[in-house]
Amino acid sequence: QAARATSASSAIWPDAPRRRRSSRAGVEPETSAPRWWMAGQAGADAQAGDAAAEVTEVFNRTWLGDDGGSLADGAAASPSSASASGCRRIRALAFNILAEGLARGSGGDAAAAAAAAAAEGAEGGGGEAEAAGGTRYLETPPMSSYYPGSGGADAAASGQRARAPNGYAFIRGPEVQGGDRSRHFFRCPEADLAFRRRWPRLRALILEHSPDLMGLQELDLDKETSHASRIFKDLEKAGYTGACVKKKFRACDGVALLWRRGRFQALGEPSIWRLSKSSCHVALGQRLQLDNSVEILVVTTHLKAGLNEASEVERKLQAEELLRRIQAFNLPTLVLADMNCSPEPLLGDSAATLEPQVFPFLVEAGCRSAYAAVVGHEASFTCWGGWSGHDVAGAFDHALCLGRRLVPRRVLAMPEVEDVLSFPDRLPNSLYPSDHLPVIADIDVLPAEVADGAEAEGWAVAGANRRPRGQRGAPKRRSGGGGYESGKASSRGRGGVDKEEEGWEGG
């Protein structure tokens, strides 16, 4: 599947095919126009556009940290935001937008439900996930389980604060779980998960605070269901450009980097790194020049999902490869990613405690979380998926800084737990379009001389940007593998996702 670059932009994305399939509506007729431009879609798009303004008001999120008098709330950074010492401030966003190919909700026709259940059963278990007529009856976790102890509604009425789940919540038991594949479906109605309905809301969330840099995960990039063209065209109109790459094998999604044209200039082509030979996961990196002055490296990735020890071990191997690639550049580096890892122990998918391995490794290697640097601790959650019969929540999404020259100053707080609990579906729901929340941070980029002088003030990050012994220069690119080297995006495999390659729950 060929990729293309326009003369007005360096954005790379797969061409929209002439024939598209939808798991919900069957095969569409041949057309030269993308699906969202087809006759009959205009009304739905207009209705979704009206709702886009509402999504920014679903949750009340406030800024935490020191604004330094440089940025107004919601304002974009600019060269004028540089201080007298030459520091330049940027605003960065990391956001898993939930690929339509992974967004299965409640309801739907019997044929689609049966096919989905059969596909799920292929990895073990099987069992019926729907009642007669294809109607799904999905459980909603009891409110009492969100409060310490068993106070339930009385605790809520008395003013006791609710707590977000730390990993899995409301696991029903392995004998039920093994035979009920409905756990791989969101409680959100299927119709609310259609991309044409969610994209105007996603776009509003992405652009609400005018980021300078974006790392997006779970873009639909399969050759039959790609939405990259629409995403990039809409964001280009807002002043951005960038690149995206599909994961390997049968994965239907990929990651993207975008940057504001008025502030950044790309230096060379993007780099694509395969993070392990046995999995589909990749990272996308780009050298950028900020305000015609400072050079930095920006990276996005989406590590393996799954809240179990085997997945955590695989994620650590992926993180090691990611750090090896980054360190070879010897540049201040910003990683905007869904790492699928938490700094805290989590309740895993087998009701056992999952001890963190990835996050301690990243911290030891010199990575600094923007959220923790500003607030003093990580967010209690950045993802809160409302699945059939249980929730999965945790701080999986991160803006990570490597090097003394990147200093986090402000972050956007996560919503209150009670605000998420007000939606029985949790996330996503009829108003909110993803199971993740965007992580947004304001970061100062210090001149080298200022960073060196700031080391005594605690701004230095131990071990950051050390070049591994024996390495020189930028990493070599591998040939083949669907990489960017040939100017093409990966297109091998069919639609859908291999759950052995891309864990389903937890984002």
Coordinates of C-alpha atoms in Angstrom, one line a residue:
Q1 CA 0.0 0.0 0.0
A2 CA 1.6 3.2 -1.2
A3 CA 2.0 6.2 1.0
R4 CA 2.0 9.7 -0.3
A5 CA 3.4 13.1 0.7
T6 CA 1.8 16.3 -0.5
S7 CA 3.9 19.2 -1.7
A8 CA 2.5 21.4 1.1
S9 CA 3.5 19.0 3.9
S10 CA 5.8 16.3 4.9
A11 CA 2.9 14.2 6.3
I12 CA 3.0 10.6 5.3
W13 CA -0.1 8.5 5.3
P14 CA -1.6 5.6 3.3
D15 CA -3.8 6.5 0.4
A16 CA -7.5 5.8 0.9
P17 CA -8.4 2.7 -1.1
R18 CA -11.3 2.8 -3.6
R19 CA -13.1 0.0 -1.9
R20 CA -13.7 0.0 1.8
R21 CA -15.2 -2.4 4.2
S22 CA -17.0 -1.8 7.5
S23 CA -17.6 -4.6 10.1
R24 CA -20.8 -2.9 10.9
A25 CA -22.3 -2.2 7.5
G26 CA -20.8 -4.8 5.1
V27 CA -19.0 -3.9 1.9
E28 CA -19.5 -0.4 0.5
P29 CA -19.9 0.3 -3.2
E30 CA -17.0 1.3 -5.3
T31 CA -16.3 5.0 -5.1
S32 CA -13.4 7.3 -5.7
A33 CA -14.3 9.4 -2.6
P34 CA -13.4 8.4 0.9
R35 CA -16.2 6.9 3.0
W36 CA -16.8 10.0 5.1
W37 CA -17.5 12.0 1.9
M38 CA -20.0 9.6 0.5
A39 CA -23.6 10.6 0.0
G40 CA -25.7 9.9 3.1
Q41 CA -22.9 10.7 5.6
A42 CA -23.2 14.5 5.5
G43 CA -26.1 14.6 8.0
A44 CA -24.2 12.3 10.5
D45 CA -21.1 14.4 10.2
A46 CA -23.0 17.6 10.8
Q47 CA -24.6 16.2 13.9
A48 CA -21.3 14.9 15.2
G49 CA -19.8 18.4 14.5
D50 CA -22.4 20.0 16.7
A51 CA -21.4 17.7 19.5
A52 CA -17.7 18.4 19.2
A53 CA -18.0 21.6 21.2
E54 CA -19.7 19.7 24.0
V55 CA -16.9 17.2 24.5
T56 CA -14.5 19.8 25.9
E57 CA -17.0 20.5 28.7
V58 CA -17.5 16.8 29.7
F59 CA -14.7 16.9 32.2
N60 CA -13.4 19.9 34.2
R61 CA -9.6 19.7 33.9
T62 CA -7.4 22.4 35.4
W63 CA -3.7 23.4 34.9
L64 CA -1.3 22.4 37.6
G65 CA 2.2 23.9 38.1
D66 CA 3.9 27.2 37.3
D67 CA 2.9 29.0 34.1
G68 CA 5.8 31.4 34.5
G69 CA 3.6 34.1 33.1
S70 CA 4.3 32.8 29.6
L71 CA 1.1 31.1 28.6
A72 CA -2.5 31.9 29.1
D73 CA -4.8 28.9 29.8
G74 CA -5.4 27.1 26.5
A75 CA -3.0 29.4 24.5
A76 CA -0.4 28.0 22.2
A77 CA 3.3 28.5 22.9
S78 CA 5.2 30.8 20.6
P79 CA 8.7 32.1 20.2
S80 CA 7.6 35.1 22.2
S81 CA 7.1 32.8 25.2
A82 CA 10.9 32.4 25.5
S83 CA 12.3 34.0 28.6
A84 CA 15.2 36.3 28.9
S85 CA 17.5 33.4 29.5
G86 CA 16.6 31.9 26.1
C87 CA 14.3 29.2 27.4
R88 CA 11.5 28.3 24.9
R89 CA 8.3 26.7 26.0
I90 CA 6.4 24.1 24.1
R91 CA 3.1 22.3 24.7
A92 CA 3.0 18.6 24.1
L93 CA 0.1 16.1 23.9
A94 CA 0.0 12.3 24.1
F95 CA -3.4 10.8 23.2
N96 CA -4.6 7.3 22.4
I97 CA -7.6 8.1 20.2
L98 CA -9.0 4.5 20.2
A99 CA -8.9 2.8 16.8
E100 CA -12.3 2.0 15.3
G101 CA -10.9 -1.5 14.5
L102 CA -10.5 -2.1 18.3
A103 CA -13.6 -0.3 19.4
R104 CA -16.3 -2.9 19.9
G105 CA -19.4 -1.9 21.9
S106 CA -22.6 -3.2 23.2
G107 CA -25.4 -4.0 20.8
G108 CA -24.9 -4.6 17.1
D109 CA -26.4 -7.2 14.8
A110 CA -26.3 -10.9 15.6
A111 CA -24.0 -11.7 12.7
A112 CA -21.4 -9.2 13.7
A113 CA -21.6 -10.3 17.3
A114 CA -21.4 -14.0 16.5
A115 CA -18.3 -13.3 14.2
A116 CA -16.6 -11.3 16.9
A117 CA -17.3 -14.0 19.6
A118 CA -15.9 -16.6 17.2
A119 CA -12.8 -14.6 16.7
E120 CA -12.3 -14.1 20.4
G121 CA -12.9 -17.8 21.0
A122 CA -9.9 -18.6 18.8
E123 CA -7.5 -17.5 21.5
G124 CA -9.2 -19.8 24.1
G125 CA -12.4 -20.0 25.9
G126 CA -15.2 -19.4 23.3
G127 CA -18.7 -19.3 24.7
E128 CA -21.7 -17.2 23.8
A129 CA -21.2 -13.4 24.2
E130 CA -24.7 -12.5 23.2
A131 CA -28.3 -13.4 24.0
A132 CA -30.9 -14.5 21.5
G133 CA -31.3 -12.0 18.7
G134 CA -27.8 -10.6 19.1
T135 CA -28.7 -8.4 22.1
R136 CA -25.8 -8.0 24.6
Y137 CA -26.5 -7.7 28.3
L138 CA -23.4 -6.1 29.7
E139 CA -22.8 -5.7 33.4
T140 CA -22.0 -2.3 35.0
P141 CA -19.8 -2.5 38.1
P142 CA -21.5 -1.5 41.4
M143 CA -20.8 2.0 42.6
S144 CA -19.9 0.7 46.1
S145 CA -16.7 -0.9 44.8
Y146 CA -15.2 2.5 44.0
Y147 CA -15.1 3.6 47.6
P148 CA -12.6 2.4 50.3
G149 CA -14.2 -0.3 52.3
S150 CA -17.8 -1.1 51.5
G151 CA -19.5 2.2 52.2
G152 CA -21.1 2.4 48.8
A153 CA -23.8 5.0 48.3
D154 CA -23.7 6.0 52.0
A155 CA -20.0 6.8 51.6
A156 CA -20.6 8.9 48.5
A157 CA -23.4 10.8 50.3
S158 CA -21.2 11.5 53.3
G159 CA -18.6 13.1 51.1
Q160 CA -16.1 10.3 51.1
R161 CA -13.9 10.5 48.0
A162 CA -14.0 7.8 45.4
R163 CA -10.9 6.1 44.1
A164 CA -10.1 5.0 40.6
P165 CA -9.4 1.4 40.1
N166 CA -5.7 0.4 40.0
G167 CA -5.7 -2.0 37.1
Y168 CA -8.6 -4.4 36.9
A169 CA -11.7 -3.9 39.0
F170 CA -14.6 -6.3 39.4
I171 CA -13.1 -9.5 38.0
R172 CA -15.8 -12.1 38.1
G173 CA -13.7 -15.2 38.5
P174 CA -11.6 -17.3 36.1
E175 CA -14.4 -19.9 35.5
V176 CA -16.7 -17.2 34.3
Q177 CA -14.1 -15.1 32.5
G178 CA -12.7 -18.1 30.6
G179 CA -16.1 -18.8 29.0
D180 CA -17.5 -15.3 28.5
R181 CA -15.8 -13.4 25.7
S182 CA -18.1 -10.4 26.2
R183 CA -15.4 -9.0 28.4
H184 CA -13.7 -7.7 25.3
F185 CA -16.5 -5.3 24.5
F186 CA -17.0 -1.8 25.9
R187 CA -20.2 -1.0 27.7
C188 CA -20.6 2.0 25.4
P189 CA -23.2 1.4 22.7
E190 CA -21.7 0.3 19.4
A191 CA -23.2 3.2 17.4
D192 CA -21.4 5.7 19.6
L193 CA -18.0 4.1 18.6
A194 CA -18.3 4.7 14.9
F195 CA -15.3 6.8 13.7
R196 CA -17.4 9.4 11.9
R197 CA -19.2 10.1 15.1
R198 CA -16.1 10.2 17.3
W199 CA -13.6 12.0 15.1
P200 CA -15.2 15.5 15.5
R201 CA -15.0 15.0 19.3
L202 CA -11.5 13.7 19.1
R203 CA -10.4 16.6 17.0
A204 CA -11.9 19.0 19.5
L205 CA -10.0 17.4 22.3
I206 CA -6.7 17.4 20.4
L207 CA -7.0 21.0 19.4
E208 CA -8.6 22.4 22.6
H209 CA -5.3 23.5 24.2
S210 CA -3.4 24.2 20.9
P211 CA -0.4 21.8 21.4
D212 CA 2.8 22.4 19.6
L213 CA 3.6 18.6 19.4
M214 CA 1.3 15.6 19.3
G215 CA 1.9 11.9 19.7
L216 CA -1.2 10.0 18.8
Q217 CA -1.8 6.3 19.2
E218 CA -4.3 3.8 17.7
L219 CA -4.9 5.5 14.4
D220 CA -6.8 3.2 12.0
L221 CA -4.2 2.5 9.3
D222 CA -5.3 -0.9 7.9
K223 CA -5.6 -0.6 4.1
E224 CA -9.4 -1.2 4.2
T225 CA -10.3 1.0 7.2
S226 CA -7.7 3.8 7.2
H227 CA -8.7 7.1 8.6
A228 CA -5.3 8.7 8.3
S229 CA -6.2 10.9 5.3
R230 CA -9.0 12.6 7.1
I231 CA -7.1 13.0 10.4
F232 CA -4.1 14.6 8.7
K233 CA -6.2 16.8 6.4
D234 CA -8.1 18.2 9.3
L235 CA -5.0 18.7 11.4
E236 CA -3.1 20.3 8.5
K237 CA -5.9 22.9 8.3
A238 CA -5.2 23.7 11.9
G239 CA -1.5 24.3 11.2
Y240 CA 0.2 20.9 11.7
T241 CA 2.1 18.5 9.7
G242 CA 3.7 15.1 10.6
A243 CA 4.0 11.4 9.8
C244 CA 2.4 8.1 10.8
V245 CA 3.3 4.5 10.6
K246 CA 1.3 1.2 10.9
K247 CA 2.2 -1.5 13.3
K248 CA 3.4 -4.8 11.9
F249 CA 1.7 -8.0 11.0
R250 CA -2.1 -8.1 11.4
A251 CA -2.5 -5.1 13.6
C252 CA -5.0 -2.6 12.2
D253 CA -3.6 0.5 13.9
G254 CA -0.5 2.6 14.2
V255 CA 1.0 5.8 15.7
A256 CA 1.5 9.4 14.5
L257 CA 3.7 12.4 15.2
L258 CA 2.5 15.9 14.4
W259 CA 4.1 19.3 15.0
R260 CA 3.1 22.9 14.5
R261 CA 4.5 24.2 11.2
G262 CA 5.0 27.7 12.6
R263 CA 7.4 26.5 15.3
F264 CA 9.1 23.3 14.1
Q265 CA 11.0 22.3 11.0
A266 CA 11.7 18.6 10.3
L267 CA 15.4 17.6 10.1
G268 CA 15.6 14.6 7.8
E269 CA 13.1 11.8 7.4
P270 CA 11.3 10.1 10.3
S271 CA 12.9 7.1 11.9
I272 CA 10.9 3.9 12.4
W273 CA 12.1 1.4 14.9
R274 CA 10.7 -2.1 15.4
L275 CA 10.7 -2.7 19.1
S276 CA 10.9 -6.5 19.0
K277 CA 11.0 -9.3 16.4
S278 CA 8.1 -11.2 18.0
S279 CA 5.6 -8.4 18.2
C280 CA 3.9 -5.8 16.0
H281 CA 4.9 -2.8 18.0
V282 CA 6.9 0.1 16.5
A283 CA 8.2 3.6 17.5
L284 CA 8.2 6.7 15.3
G285 CA 10.9 9.3 15.9
Q286 CA 11.6 12.7 14.3
R287 CA 14.4 15.2 14.7
L288 CA 12.9 18.7 14.9
Q289 CA 14.3 22.2 15.0
L290 CA 12.4 24.5 17.4
D291 CA 12.1 28.2 16.4
N292 CA 15.0 27.9 14.0
S293 CA 17.2 27.4 17.1
V294 CA 17.1 24.2 19.2
E295 CA 17.2 20.7 17.9
I296 CA 15.3 18.0 19.8
L297 CA 14.1 14.4 19.2
V298 CA 10.4 13.6 19.5
V299 CA 9.2 10.0 19.7
T300 CA 5.8 8.3 19.9
T301 CA 5.0 4.6 20.5
H302 CA 2.4 2.3 21.8
L303 CA 3.8 -0.6 23.8
K304 CA 2.2 -4.0 24.2
A305 CA -1.0 -4.1 26.2
G306 CA -2.0 -6.7 28.8
L307 CA -1.9 -6.6 32.6
N308 CA 0.0 -9.8 33.3
E309 CA 3.6 -10.6 34.0
A310 CA 4.4 -11.9 30.5
S311 CA 3.2 -8.7 28.9
E312 CA 5.2 -6.6 31.4
V313 CA 8.3 -8.6 30.5
E314 CA 7.7 -8.0 26.8
R315 CA 7.1 -4.3 27.4
K316 CA 10.4 -4.0 29.3
L317 CA 12.2 -5.5 26.3
Q318 CA 10.5 -3.0 24.0
A319 CA 11.4 -0.2 26.4
E320 CA 15.0 -1.3 26.4
E321 CA 15.1 -1.2 22.6
L322 CA 13.4 2.1 22.5
L323 CA 15.9 3.7 24.9
R324 CA 18.8 2.2 22.9
R325 CA 17.5 3.8 19.7
I326 CA 16.9 7.2 21.5
Q327 CA 20.2 7.4 23.2
A328 CA 22.1 7.0 19.9
F329 CA 20.9 10.4 18.8
N330 CA 22.3 12.2 21.9
L331 CA 19.6 14.9 21.8
P332 CA 17.1 16.2 24.3
T333 CA 14.2 13.8 23.7
L334 CA 10.5 14.0 24.4
V335 CA 8.5 10.7 24.3
L336 CA 4.7 11.0 23.8
A337 CA 3.3 7.5 24.2
D338 CA 0.8 5.0 25.5
M339 CA 3.3 2.9 27.4
N340 CA 0.7 0.5 28.8
C341 CA 2.7 0.5 32.0
S342 CA 2.1 2.0 35.4
P343 CA 4.6 3.2 38.1
E344 CA 2.4 1.5 40.7
P345 CA 1.5 -2.2 41.3
L346 CA -1.7 -3.1 39.5
L347 CA -4.4 -5.7 39.9
G348 CA -3.7 -7.9 36.9
D349 CA -6.1 -9.8 34.6
S350 CA -5.7 -13.0 36.7
A351 CA -6.6 -11.2 39.9
A352 CA -2.9 -11.2 40.9
T353 CA -0.8 -8.1 41.7
L354 CA 1.3 -7.0 38.8
E355 CA 4.6 -5.4 40.0
P356 CA 5.9 -2.7 37.7
Q357 CA 9.1 -3.5 35.7
V358 CA 9.0 -1.0 32.8
F359 CA 8.5 2.3 34.7
P360 CA 11.3 1.7 37.2
F361 CA 13.6 0.9 34.3
L362 CA 12.6 4.1 32.4
V363 CA 13.3 6.2 35.5
E364 CA 16.6 4.5 36.1
A365 CA 17.5 5.1 32.5
G366 CA 16.9 8.9 32.9
C367 CA 13.3 9.3 31.7
R368 CA 11.3 11.9 33.7
S369 CA 7.5 12.0 33.6
A370 CA 6.2 15.5 33.0
Y371 CA 3.2 14.9 35.2
A372 CA 5.2 13.6 38.2
A373 CA 7.9 16.3 37.8
V374 CA 5.2 19.0 38.1
V375 CA 2.8 17.4 40.6
G376 CA 5.1 15.2 42.6
H377 CA 3.3 12.0 41.8
E378 CA 1.8 10.3 38.8
A379 CA -1.9 10.7 37.8
S380 CA -4.2 8.1 39.4
F381 CA -5.4 7.3 35.9
T382 CA -5.0 8.4 32.2
C383 CA -7.1 5.5 30.9
W384 CA -10.4 4.2 32.4
G385 CA -12.0 1.6 30.1
G386 CA -15.5 0.5 30.9
W387 CA -15.6 -3.1 29.7
S388 CA -18.2 -5.7 30.0
G389 CA -18.5 -6.5 33.7
H390 CA -15.4 -4.7 34.8
D391 CA -13.2 -1.6 34.5
V392 CA -9.6 -1.3 33.6
A393 CA -7.8 1.9 34.7
G394 CA -4.3 3.2 35.3
A395 CA -1.7 5.8 34.4
F396 CA -0.7 4.2 31.1
D397 CA -0.1 7.4 29.0
H398 CA 3.0 9.6 29.5
A399 CA 5.0 12.5 28.4
L400 CA 8.6 11.5 29.2
C401 CA 11.6 13.9 29.1
L402 CA 15.2 12.8 28.7
G403 CA 17.9 15.3 29.2
R404 CA 18.6 18.4 31.4
R405 CA 17.4 20.7 28.7
L406 CA 13.7 19.7 28.9
V407 CA 12.0 21.0 32.1
P408 CA 8.3 20.3 32.7
R409 CA 6.5 23.3 34.0
R410 CA 2.7 22.7 33.8
V411 CA 0.4 19.7 33.2
L412 CA -3.3 19.4 32.7
A413 CA -4.9 17.6 35.6
M414 CA -7.0 14.5 35.1
P415 CA -10.7 14.7 35.8
E416 CA -12.1 14.0 39.2
V417 CA -12.9 10.3 39.8
E418 CA -16.5 11.2 40.6
D419 CA -16.9 12.9 37.2
V420 CA -15.9 9.7 35.4
L421 CA -18.2 7.6 37.7
S422 CA -21.1 9.8 36.6
F423 CA -21.0 7.8 33.3
P424 CA -22.1 4.2 33.8
D425 CA -20.2 3.3 30.7
R426 CA -17.1 5.0 32.0
L427 CA -14.9 5.6 29.0
P428 CA -15.6 5.7 26.1
N429 CA -19.3 6.8 26.3
S430 CA -21.9 8.6 24.3
L431 CA -20.1 12.0 24.9
Y432 CA -16.5 11.0 25.3
P433 CA -14.8 9.4 22.3
S434 CA -11.9 7.3 23.8
D435 CA -11.0 5.1 26.8
H436 CA -7.9 7.4 27.3
L437 CA -7.6 11.0 28.2
P438 CA -5.0 13.2 26.6
V439 CA -1.8 13.9 28.6
I440 CA -0.9 17.6 28.0
A441 CA 2.3 19.3 29.4
D442 CA 4.1 22.6 29.0
I443 CA 7.8 22.0 28.8
D444 CA 10.6 24.5 28.8
V445 CA 13.5 23.8 26.4
L446 CA 16.6 25.3 28.0
P447 CA 19.7 26.5 26.1
A448 CA 22.7 24.2 26.7
E449 CA 24.5 26.8 28.9
V450 CA 21.4 27.4 31.1
A451 CA 20.8 23.6 31.5
D452 CA 24.5 23.2 32.6
G453 CA 24.1 25.9 35.1
A454 CA 20.8 24.5 36.4
E455 CA 22.3 21.1 37.3
A456 CA 22.9 22.3 40.9
E457 CA 19.2 23.2 41.2
G458 CA 18.1 19.6 40.6
W459 CA 17.1 19.9 37.0
A460 CA 19.6 17.3 35.8
V461 CA 18.4 13.8 35.0
A462 CA 20.9 11.1 35.9
G463 CA 21.9 9.0 33.0
A464 CA 20.0 10.9 30.4
N465 CA 21.2 10.9 26.8
R466 CA 24.2 8.8 27.4
R467 CA 25.4 7.2 24.3
P468 CA 25.9 3.4 24.7
R469 CA 29.5 2.3 24.5
G470 CA 30.5 1.5 20.9
Q471 CA 27.6 3.4 19.3
R472 CA 28.3 6.4 17.0
G473 CA 25.8 8.7 15.3
A474 CA 22.2 8.0 14.5
P475 CA 20.8 4.4 14.3
K476 CA 21.0 2.6 11.0
R477 CA 17.8 1.8 9.3
R478 CA 16.8 -1.7 8.6
S479 CA 15.7 -2.5 5.2
G480 CA 12.3 -4.1 4.6
G481 CA 9.8 -4.7 7.4
G482 CA 7.4 -2.1 6.1
G483 CA 9.6 0.7 7.3
Y484 CA 9.8 4.3 6.1
E485 CA 13.0 3.7 4.3
S486 CA 11.3 3.0 1.0
G487 CA 8.8 5.9 1.4
K488 CA 6.0 3.5 1.9
A489 CA 3.8 2.7 4.9
S490 CA 3.4 -0.9 6.0
S491 CA 0.4 -2.7 4.6
R492 CA 1.0 -6.3 5.1
G493 CA -1.7 -8.5 6.6
R494 CA -5.4 -8.2 6.8
G495 CA -7.7 -6.1 9.0
G496 CA -8.3 -6.9 12.6
V497 CA -5.8 -7.6 15.3
D498 CA -4.0 -10.6 16.6
K499 CA -4.5 -10.6 20.3
E500 CA -1.2 -12.4 20.8
E501 CA 0.5 -9.5 19.1
E502 CA -1.7 -6.6 20.4
G503 CA -3.2 -7.1 23.9
W504 CA -6.8 -6.1 23.9
E505 CA -7.7 -4.6 27.3
G506 CA -6.1 -1.8 29.1
G507 CA -5.4 0.3 26.0

